[in-house]
Each structure stands twice: as C-alpha cells, then as structure tokens.
Short mmCIF file of C-alpha atoms in Angstrom, two decimals:
data_model
loop_
_atom_site.label_atom_id
_atom_site.label_comp_id
_atom_site.label_asym_id
_atom_site.label_seq_id
_atom_site.Cartn_x
_atom_site.Cartn_y
_atom_site.Cartn_z
CA UNK A 24 83.78 100.55 118.53
CA UNK A 25 85.31 97.13 119.39
CA UNK A 26 89.03 96.95 119.41
CA UNK A 27 91.91 94.53 119.67
CA UNK A 28 93.76 94.87 122.92
CA UNK A 29 97.33 93.74 123.77
CA UNK A 30 99.20 93.29 126.93
CA UNK A 31 101.74 94.21 128.12
CA UNK A 32 102.39 97.51 126.31
CA UNK A 33 106.06 97.09 126.95
CA UNK A 34 108.08 94.04 127.89
CA UNK A 35 111.76 94.06 128.79
CA UNK A 36 113.52 90.74 128.97
CA UNK A 37 116.99 89.20 129.04
CA UNK A 38 118.35 87.36 126.03
CA UNK A 39 117.48 83.67 126.25
CA UNK A 40 114.33 84.22 128.35
CA UNK A 41 110.87 83.10 127.33
CA UNK A 42 108.22 85.80 126.73
CA UNK A 43 104.51 85.51 126.15
CA UNK A 44 102.68 88.35 124.40
CA UNK A 45 98.93 88.49 124.86
CA UNK A 46 96.13 89.66 122.73
CA UNK A 47 92.40 89.88 123.01
CA UNK A 48 90.89 89.93 119.47
CA UNK A 49 87.60 91.45 118.61
CA UNK A 50 84.95 89.09 120.05
CA UNK A 51 83.21 87.77 116.94
CA UNK A 52 86.36 87.48 114.79
CA UNK A 53 87.63 84.15 113.61
CA UNK A 54 90.98 84.94 112.02
CA UNK A 55 94.02 86.07 114.09
CA UNK A 56 97.43 87.32 113.10
CA UNK A 57 100.75 88.43 114.50
CA UNK A 58 103.05 90.97 112.86
CA UNK A 59 106.16 92.63 113.97
CA UNK A 60 107.86 95.87 113.20
CA UNK A 61 111.52 96.45 114.03
CA UNK A 62 112.22 100.11 114.85
CA UNK A 63 112.33 102.09 111.60
CA UNK A 64 111.48 99.18 109.38
CA UNK A 65 108.42 97.69 107.72
CA UNK A 66 105.59 95.85 109.33
CA UNK A 67 106.30 92.11 108.74
CA UNK A 68 103.84 89.23 108.79
CA UNK A 69 104.60 86.41 111.21
CA UNK A 70 101.64 84.05 111.43
CA UNK A 71 97.92 83.61 110.77
CA UNK A 72 95.74 81.39 112.85
CA UNK A 73 92.24 80.06 112.22
CA UNK A 74 90.21 77.25 113.69
CA UNK A 75 92.79 76.45 116.30
CA UNK A 76 95.66 75.98 113.88
CA UNK A 77 98.22 77.95 111.95
CA UNK A 78 97.02 78.85 108.46
CA UNK A 79 100.22 80.49 107.16
CA UNK A 80 103.55 81.55 108.61
CA UNK A 81 106.49 83.51 107.32
CA UNK A 82 110.20 82.57 107.44
CA UNK A 83 110.64 84.72 110.53
CA UNK A 84 108.24 82.36 112.49
CA UNK A 85 110.76 79.65 113.22
CA UNK A 86 110.77 77.02 115.91
CA UNK A 87 111.34 79.63 118.66
CA UNK A 88 107.90 81.05 118.01
CA UNK A 89 104.56 79.52 118.87
CA UNK A 90 100.92 80.75 119.06
CA UNK A 91 98.05 79.56 121.03
CA UNK A 92 94.41 80.37 121.71
CA UNK A 93 94.22 79.00 125.21
CA UNK A 94 90.63 80.07 125.82
CA UNK A 95 87.75 81.72 123.95
CA UNK A 96 89.15 85.22 124.17
CA UNK A 97 93.01 85.24 124.31
CA UNK A 98 95.49 84.79 121.51
CA UNK A 99 99.12 84.46 122.55
CA UNK A 100 102.53 84.63 120.89
CA UNK A 101 105.37 82.82 122.69
CA UNK A 102 109.06 83.29 122.01
CA UNK A 103 110.93 80.49 123.71
CA UNK A 104 114.44 81.86 123.85
CA UNK A 105 114.57 85.50 122.99
CA UNK A 106 117.43 86.96 120.92
CA UNK A 107 118.53 90.59 120.66
CA UNK A 108 117.10 90.72 117.16
CA UNK A 109 113.65 89.91 118.45
CA UNK A 110 113.39 93.43 119.81
CA UNK A 111 110.51 95.01 118.03
CA UNK A 112 106.87 96.09 118.19
CA UNK A 113 104.57 93.07 117.99
CA UNK A 114 101.08 93.69 116.67
CA UNK A 115 98.10 91.32 116.94
CA UNK A 116 95.36 91.66 114.36
CA UNK A 117 92.00 89.93 113.91
CA UNK A 118 89.47 89.79 111.06
CA UNK A 119 85.92 88.44 110.76
CA UNK A 120 86.97 86.36 107.75
CA UNK A 121 89.85 85.94 105.39
CA UNK A 122 88.65 87.37 102.11
CA UNK A 123 90.16 90.42 100.60
CA UNK A 124 87.28 92.60 101.69
CA UNK A 125 87.68 91.61 105.34
CA UNK A 126 89.58 94.20 107.15
CA UNK A 127 92.22 93.26 109.57
CA UNK A 128 92.03 95.28 112.81
CA UNK A 129 95.34 95.87 114.58
CA UNK A 130 96.02 96.16 118.27
CA UNK A 131 98.20 98.93 119.79
CA UNK A 132 101.22 96.66 119.99
CA UNK A 133 103.60 95.31 122.55
CA UNK A 134 107.13 96.82 122.54
CA UNK A 135 109.49 93.94 123.24
CA UNK A 136 112.97 94.90 124.24
CA UNK A 137 115.67 92.18 124.58
CA UNK A 138 118.77 93.02 126.58
CA UNK B 3 101.09 89.58 94.97
CA UNK B 4 101.85 92.78 93.00
CA UNK B 5 104.70 94.95 94.30
CA UNK B 6 103.65 98.43 95.24
CA UNK B 7 105.68 101.61 94.93
CA UNK B 8 104.82 104.92 96.65
CA UNK B 9 106.69 108.10 97.55
CA UNK B 10 108.81 107.79 100.67
CA UNK B 11 107.61 111.12 102.10
CA UNK B 12 105.32 114.05 101.41
CA UNK B 13 104.77 117.44 103.07
CA UNK B 14 101.59 119.34 103.27
CA UNK B 15 99.93 122.11 105.15
CA UNK B 16 96.75 122.15 107.23
CA UNK B 17 93.63 122.57 105.16
CA UNK B 18 95.13 121.27 101.99
CA UNK B 19 94.08 118.23 99.97
CA UNK B 20 96.72 115.58 99.81
CA UNK B 21 97.01 112.96 97.14
CA UNK B 22 99.22 109.93 97.58
CA UNK B 23 99.78 107.84 94.49
CA UNK B 24 100.77 104.20 94.53
CA UNK B 25 101.81 102.19 91.52
CA UNK B 26 101.13 98.45 91.29
CA UNK B 27 101.94 97.58 87.68
CA UNK B 28 101.58 93.80 88.05
CA UNK B 29 98.19 93.88 89.84
CA UNK B 30 96.15 90.73 89.13
CA UNK B 31 92.45 90.35 88.32
CA UNK B 32 91.60 89.21 91.79
CA UNK B 33 93.62 91.87 93.63
CA UNK B 34 92.05 94.71 95.56
CA UNK B 35 93.89 97.93 96.65
CA UNK B 36 93.79 98.69 100.39
CA UNK B 37 95.28 101.62 102.30
CA UNK B 38 96.36 101.63 105.95
CA UNK B 39 97.43 104.49 108.23
CA UNK B 40 100.01 104.18 111.04
CA UNK B 41 100.78 106.67 113.80
CA UNK B 42 104.10 106.32 115.66
CA UNK B 43 104.10 103.50 118.18
CA UNK B 44 100.58 102.37 117.09
CA UNK B 45 99.23 99.61 114.97
CA UNK B 46 98.16 100.17 111.37
CA UNK B 47 94.64 101.32 110.91
CA UNK B 48 92.46 100.53 107.86
CA UNK B 49 91.43 103.61 105.84
CA UNK B 50 89.91 102.40 102.55
CA UNK B 51 89.73 99.65 100.00
CA UNK B 52 88.71 99.53 96.37
CA UNK B 53 88.80 97.52 93.17
CA UNK B 54 88.21 100.06 90.40
CA UNK B 55 86.95 103.62 89.78
CA UNK B 56 86.24 105.63 92.92
CA UNK B 57 85.51 104.73 96.50
CA UNK B 58 84.72 107.37 99.19
CA UNK B 59 84.20 107.03 102.89
CA UNK B 60 84.19 109.55 105.79
CA UNK B 61 87.92 109.59 105.96
CA UNK B 62 89.30 109.50 102.35
CA UNK B 63 88.66 108.80 98.69
CA UNK B 64 90.42 106.25 96.56
CA UNK B 65 90.77 106.70 92.81
CA UNK B 66 91.70 103.73 90.66
CA UNK B 67 92.01 104.14 86.93
CA UNK B 68 90.63 101.65 84.44
CA UNK B 69 93.95 99.80 83.93
CA UNK B 70 94.30 99.50 87.75
CA UNK B 71 98.07 99.84 87.55
CA UNK B 72 98.03 102.70 90.06
CA UNK B 73 95.74 104.19 92.69
CA UNK B 74 95.51 107.51 94.51
CA UNK B 75 94.54 108.07 98.08
CA UNK B 76 92.99 111.47 98.59
CA UNK B 77 92.80 113.06 102.01
CA UNK B 78 90.62 116.24 101.96
CA UNK B 79 91.63 119.17 104.12
CA UNK B 80 94.30 117.59 106.19
CA UNK B 81 94.94 118.54 109.72
CA UNK B 82 98.06 118.07 111.95
CA UNK B 83 96.64 114.85 113.30
CA UNK B 84 96.81 113.28 109.80
CA UNK B 85 100.59 113.21 110.13
CA UNK B 86 101.34 109.46 109.81
CA UNK B 87 102.63 106.80 107.49
CA UNK B 88 100.34 105.68 104.77
CA UNK B 89 100.60 102.23 103.30
CA UNK B 90 99.32 101.04 99.96
CA UNK B 91 98.69 97.28 99.90
CA UNK B 92 97.46 94.84 97.32
CA UNK B 93 95.37 92.05 98.73
CA UNK B 94 93.57 89.10 97.21
CA UNK B 95 91.32 86.36 98.39
CA UNK B 96 93.94 83.62 97.95
CA UNK B 97 95.99 84.61 100.93
CA UNK B 98 95.29 86.44 104.12
CA UNK B 99 98.60 87.91 105.17
CA UNK B 100 99.11 91.62 104.64
CA UNK B 101 102.36 92.61 102.95
CA UNK B 102 103.45 96.05 103.95
CA UNK B 103 105.96 98.18 101.98
CA UNK B 104 107.78 101.21 103.28
CA UNK B 105 104.74 103.43 103.00
CA UNK B 106 104.58 107.24 102.56
CA UNK B 107 105.43 109.39 105.56
CA UNK B 108 103.06 112.36 105.42
CA UNK B 109 103.98 115.47 107.45
CA UNK B 110 101.33 118.04 107.86
CA UNK B 111 102.57 121.48 108.88
CA UNK B 112 100.71 124.32 110.43
#
C-alpha cells in the first residue's frame, strides 16, 4: 500500500535556527497538507497546498513558515527562525482530491525539538 | 463546521465490542462524518466515513441516525493493538482542512 514518508524522524535544533522538514506524498496525489501536534494536545492544521500554491492556512502558519514543492516528489515545510514553542510532531498528509470523500493520508511525522 | 463532542476516554477488554459515540448537533447538510485513529507518536489513520445510516468496512462500522446529530463508531472484538486515540471529525466539500478535537482515548486491557 502506498504511503506518505517523512524525514527526518526526529530533528533537534537550537532556537533561532532554520529547519526544513521533508515529506514525500503518495505519488498520484495532488493535495498536500501540514499539521502539527504539540505533545499532549490536538492535531492542528497548518497549511494546504495545491497546484503549487497555498490553498488555505491557519493562524499558526505565520511569516516564519513556508512550504514548497521543489520537485515532482518532495513537499517541504520550512521554519525560518525556530522558537521553543515550535517543538511538536509535524505531520504531512496528502489526498488525491479535496472533496469530503477524499481521504487524507498522513505520514509518520517528524518530531521537532527546539532547545 | 459542526463542533464534535466525544468521551475523553474509554476502557475495554480484549474480544469485546467497543462503541464510541460522537455528537455533532450542528451538522450541516453537506457534512460527512469521518473517523481517524492515532497510535502514540504516529500520524492519524483514516478508519471510516459516512453520511447516513450504516457504513461497514473491514475495520469498523459507523452508525448514523436519521437526524445525523450523532454517530457511533463500532469496533468489533477489539484487541490490545486497538489501543489508540479515536477522532470523530465533520468534513465537507467546501474546505479541505481537517479539524481534530481531543478524541477518545481507548484502552484495551487483556
């Protein structure tokens, strides 16, 4: 069964540093998402991406965040200057389409620790 | 999107049937009900989706009454590996973000 993959599985960084989290969505999917989950809290939507542009973003997704699909397979989330409160699990998801019946498939996540 | 309310936690024993009920009183005509499962330190995994009446797949059944103000996820004969958090979500075709609540933490005991 095809799956979403994410690298690295765990990233440790110093406050103020830039990080790039990488995702490889399922190959024929067209819609891509990032979510995050702070330890012990809810899964929160960050951003959705379609046709090389952002479709929707939450209040969390401020100017420190950016997304990119640099080639035909990767989908990246960049945090320019990390803060302590950015420590969380970051999940990438992809879907074949954006309708209510189109399942979003989640990756295993990247645990980001900001020191 | 309609707000969902579900129990914070439930306990069960291996081999039992587990029913998790979710209320979504303000569900709209275009909304569907979707359930996800999440194991610790893993991404959420889609379980089942429905609009009304009953939907069944190889993993679970979903019961939705005629008024659609609630839904019940039924897991037949649970095992220890079904210990996870189960999320009830309302989704529609107007937006594509998923809004997760707190979920129900199911603990299956031997």
